[in-house]
C-alpha cells in the first residue's frame, strides 16, 4: 500500500493529537493540539470526498479555544517571578511542578526562620502544618531517642498530612534553620482543586520517603 501526501498529512494530524496526550506541560499540549487542528483542516479540505466543512468548522472551534488558552497561559507565565530561594526549590524539590503551579503553592506558604533548639513538631501531638527545610539541620527523636538528622529538602509533618494523624516524631532544630510552611487545610484544598499538582506533590512525598529510608537526609 502506497501512502500519498494526503495520507501522510492525515497521519500527521492524528499523530500530533496522540503526542499531545503524552506531554505534561500544558502549554506544549495546547500548542500540539493547535498544530494538529491546522494539519487536520488541510487534510479535510483536500480529501477526495471533501471539503468536509462540518469537520473543518469544529477543528477551527477547537483551534480557537486552544489559542485562547495559550494566550492565557503565556500571560500567567509572564507574571511568575521567583526569589533566588524559591527558584532553587522550583528547580530541585518541586521540579515536577509547572512554574504557575509552583507559584500557587507559594501563595499559601510562609517562610520562617528558627534558632537552635526550637521544636517544629512534637511526637503524638496534632500537626496543623507541613514544613520543608530549605537551609538548616534538625534532630528527629522518637520516644526521647534520636533516630535521624534532617537537612535541606527534608519534609516535616508529611505523614501527618497524608494520614491525618498526629506527628510520629519530635523534630528540633540543631542550628539556625530557614524553612517553608504550608497550613495543612489550605494545602489539601489547593491540591483537590488542581489534580496535576496533587500528582506532582505525591512525587515530592515519595522522594522524601526514599531519602529518609536511605538515611540520605
Coordinates of C-alpha atoms in Angstrom, one line a residue:
X1 CA 0.0 0.0 0.0
X2 CA 1.5 3.3 -1.1
X3 CA 0.9 6.4 1.1
X4 CA 0.1 9.6 -0.7
X5 CA 1.0 13.0 0.6
X6 CA -2.6 13.5 1.7
X7 CA -2.4 10.2 3.7
X8 CA 0.7 11.4 5.4
X9 CA -0.9 14.7 6.3
X10 CA -3.8 12.8 7.8
X11 CA -1.5 10.6 9.9
X12 CA 0.5 13.7 11.0
X13 CA -2.7 15.3 12.3
X14 CA -3.6 12.2 14.4
X15 CA 0.0 11.7 15.4
X16 CA 0.2 15.2 16.8
X17 CA -3.0 14.8 18.7
X18 CA -1.8 11.5 20.2
X19 CA 1.5 13.0 21.2
X20 CA -0.3 15.9 22.9
X21 CA -1.9 13.4 25.3
X22 CA 1.6 12.3 26.4
X23 CA 3.2 15.6 27.2
X24 CA 2.9 17.0 30.7
X25 CA 3.4 20.7 30.0
X26 CA 0.1 22.3 29.4
X27 CA 1.4 25.0 27.1
X28 CA 3.1 22.4 24.9
X29 CA 0.0 20.2 24.9
X30 CA -2.1 23.2 23.7
X31 CA 0.4 24.0 21.0
X32 CA 0.4 20.5 19.7
X33 CA -3.3 20.3 19.7
X34 CA -3.5 23.6 17.7
X35 CA -0.9 22.2 15.2
X36 CA -2.9 19.0 14.9
X37 CA -6.0 21.0 14.2
X38 CA -4.3 23.1 11.5
X39 CA -3.0 20.0 9.8
X40 CA -6.4 18.4 10.1
X41 CA -8.1 21.3 8.4
X42 CA -5.7 20.9 5.4
X43 CA -6.5 17.2 5.2
X44 CA -10.2 17.6 5.4
X45 CA -10.2 20.3 2.8
X46 CA -8.3 18.4 0.2
X47 CA -9.7 14.9 0.9
X48 CA -11.3 13.4 -2.3
X49 CA -14.7 13.3 -0.6
X50 CA -14.3 16.8 0.7
X51 CA -14.1 19.5 1.6
X52 CA -15.7 18.3 4.8
X53 CA -16.9 21.6 6.1
X54 CA -18.6 20.3 9.3
X55 CA -15.3 18.7 10.4
X56 CA -13.3 21.8 9.3
X57 CA -15.7 24.1 11.3
X58 CA -15.3 22.2 14.5
X59 CA -11.5 21.9 14.1
X60 CA -11.5 25.7 13.8
X61 CA -13.5 26.0 17.0
X62 CA -11.1 23.7 18.8
X63 CA -8.1 25.7 17.5
X64 CA -9.6 28.9 18.6
X65 CA -10.2 27.6 22.1
X66 CA -6.6 26.2 22.3
X67 CA -5.2 29.5 21.1
X68 CA -7.2 31.4 23.7
X69 CA -5.8 29.1 26.4
X70 CA -2.3 29.5 25.1
X71 CA -2.7 33.3 25.3
X72 CA -3.8 33.0 29.0
X73 CA -1.0 30.5 29.8
X74 CA 1.6 32.8 28.3
X75 CA 0.2 35.8 30.3
X76 CA 0.2 33.8 33.5
X77 CA 3.9 32.7 32.9
X78 CA 4.9 36.3 32.3
X79 CA 3.5 37.2 35.8
X80 CA 5.6 34.4 37.5
X81 CA 8.5 35.8 39.4
X82 CA 10.5 33.9 42.0
X83 CA 13.2 34.9 44.6
X84 CA 16.5 33.1 44.5
X85 CA 15.3 30.8 47.3
X86 CA 12.1 30.0 45.5
X87 CA 13.8 29.4 42.2
X88 CA 16.2 26.9 43.8
X89 CA 13.3 25.0 45.2
X90 CA 11.4 25.1 41.9
X91 CA 14.5 23.6 40.1
X92 CA 15.1 20.9 42.8
X93 CA 12.4 19.7 45.2
X94 CA 9.4 21.0 43.1
X95 CA 10.8 20.4 39.6
X96 CA 7.7 18.4 38.6
X97 CA 5.6 21.5 39.1
X98 CA 4.9 23.9 36.3
X99 CA 6.0 27.5 37.2
X100 CA 2.4 28.6 37.6
X101 CA 1.6 25.6 39.8
X102 CA 4.6 26.3 42.0
X103 CA 3.5 30.0 42.3
X104 CA 0.1 28.8 43.5
X105 CA 1.9 26.6 46.1
X106 CA 4.0 29.5 47.3
X107 CA 0.9 31.8 47.7
X108 CA -0.4 29.7 50.6
X109 CA 3.1 29.2 52.1
X110 CA 5.0 31.2 54.7
X111 CA 8.8 31.5 55.1
X112 CA 10.1 31.2 58.7
X113 CA 13.4 31.1 60.5
X114 CA 14.2 29.2 63.7
X115 CA 17.0 29.4 66.1
X116 CA 18.7 26.2 67.5
X117 CA 16.5 24.3 70.0
X118 CA 13.1 25.3 68.5
X119 CA 10.6 22.4 68.3
X120 CA 9.0 22.2 64.8
X121 CA 6.9 19.1 65.6
X122 CA 6.2 17.2 68.8
X123 CA 5.5 13.4 68.8
X124 CA 1.9 12.4 69.4
X125 CA 0.6 16.0 69.1
X126 CA -1.6 17.2 66.3
X127 CA 0.2 18.7 63.4
X128 CA -1.6 21.5 61.5
X129 CA 1.3 22.4 59.1
X130 CA 3.6 20.8 56.6
X131 CA 7.1 22.2 56.6
X132 CA 10.1 21.9 54.3
X133 CA 13.7 22.6 55.4
X134 CA 15.3 25.0 53.0
X135 CA 18.6 25.5 54.8
X136 CA 19.5 24.1 58.2
X137 CA 19.6 21.0 60.3
X138 CA 17.1 19.3 62.6
X139 CA 17.2 16.4 65.1
X140 CA 14.4 13.7 64.8
X141 CA 13.5 11.8 68.0
X142 CA 11.1 9.1 68.9
X143 CA 10.4 8.2 72.5
X144 CA 13.2 10.5 73.5
X145 CA 15.9 8.8 71.4
X146 CA 17.4 10.4 68.4
X147 CA 16.7 8.4 65.2
X148 CA 17.8 10.7 62.4
X149 CA 19.1 14.1 61.4
X150 CA 17.4 16.1 58.7
X151 CA 18.8 18.8 56.4
X152 CA 18.0 20.8 53.3
X153 CA 15.0 19.4 51.4
X154 CA 13.5 17.4 54.3
X155 CA 9.8 17.5 54.8
X156 CA 8.3 17.7 58.3
X157 CA 4.8 16.5 59.0
X158 CA 4.2 14.8 55.7
X159 CA 2.9 11.6 57.4
X160 CA 0.5 13.7 59.4
X161 CA -0.6 15.4 56.2
X162 CA -1.1 12.2 54.3
X163 CA -2.7 10.2 57.1
X164 CA -4.4 12.9 59.0
X165 CA -2.7 11.7 62.2
X166 CA -0.6 13.2 65.0
X167 CA 3.1 13.7 64.5
X168 CA 5.1 10.4 64.8
X169 CA 8.3 12.1 65.9
X170 CA 9.7 15.2 67.6
X171 CA 11.7 17.5 65.4
X172 CA 14.0 20.1 66.9
X173 CA 16.4 22.5 65.1
X174 CA 20.1 21.9 65.7
X175 CA 21.3 25.2 64.1
X176 CA 19.7 28.3 62.6
X177 CA 17.2 27.0 60.1
X178 CA 15.2 28.5 57.3
X179 CA 12.1 26.7 56.3
X180 CA 8.8 26.9 54.4
X181 CA 5.4 26.1 55.9
X182 CA 2.0 25.3 54.5
X183 CA -1.2 25.1 56.5
X184 CA -2.4 21.5 56.0
X185 CA -6.0 22.5 55.4
X186 CA -5.2 25.2 52.8
X187 CA -2.8 22.8 51.1
X188 CA -5.3 20.0 50.9
X189 CA -7.9 22.4 49.4
X190 CA -5.4 23.6 46.8
X191 CA -4.4 20.0 45.7
X192 CA -8.1 19.0 45.5
X193 CA -8.7 21.8 43.1
X194 CA -5.6 21.0 41.0
X195 CA -5.2 17.3 40.2
X196 CA -1.9 17.7 38.3
X197 CA -0.5 19.5 41.4
X198 CA -1.7 16.6 43.6
X199 CA 0.2 14.1 41.4
X200 CA 3.3 16.3 41.5
X201 CA 3.1 16.6 45.3
X202 CA 2.8 12.8 45.7
X203 CA 6.1 12.6 43.8
X204 CA 7.7 15.1 46.3
X205 CA 6.4 12.9 49.2
X206 CA 7.8 9.7 47.5
X207 CA 11.3 11.2 47.0
X208 CA 11.3 12.5 50.6
X209 CA 10.3 9.0 51.9
X210 CA 13.1 7.3 49.9
X211 CA 15.7 9.8 51.3
X212 CA 14.6 9.2 54.8
X213 CA 14.6 5.4 54.4
X214 CA 18.1 5.5 52.9
X215 CA 19.3 7.9 55.6
X216 CA 20.2 10.5 53.0
X217 CA 18.6 13.3 54.9

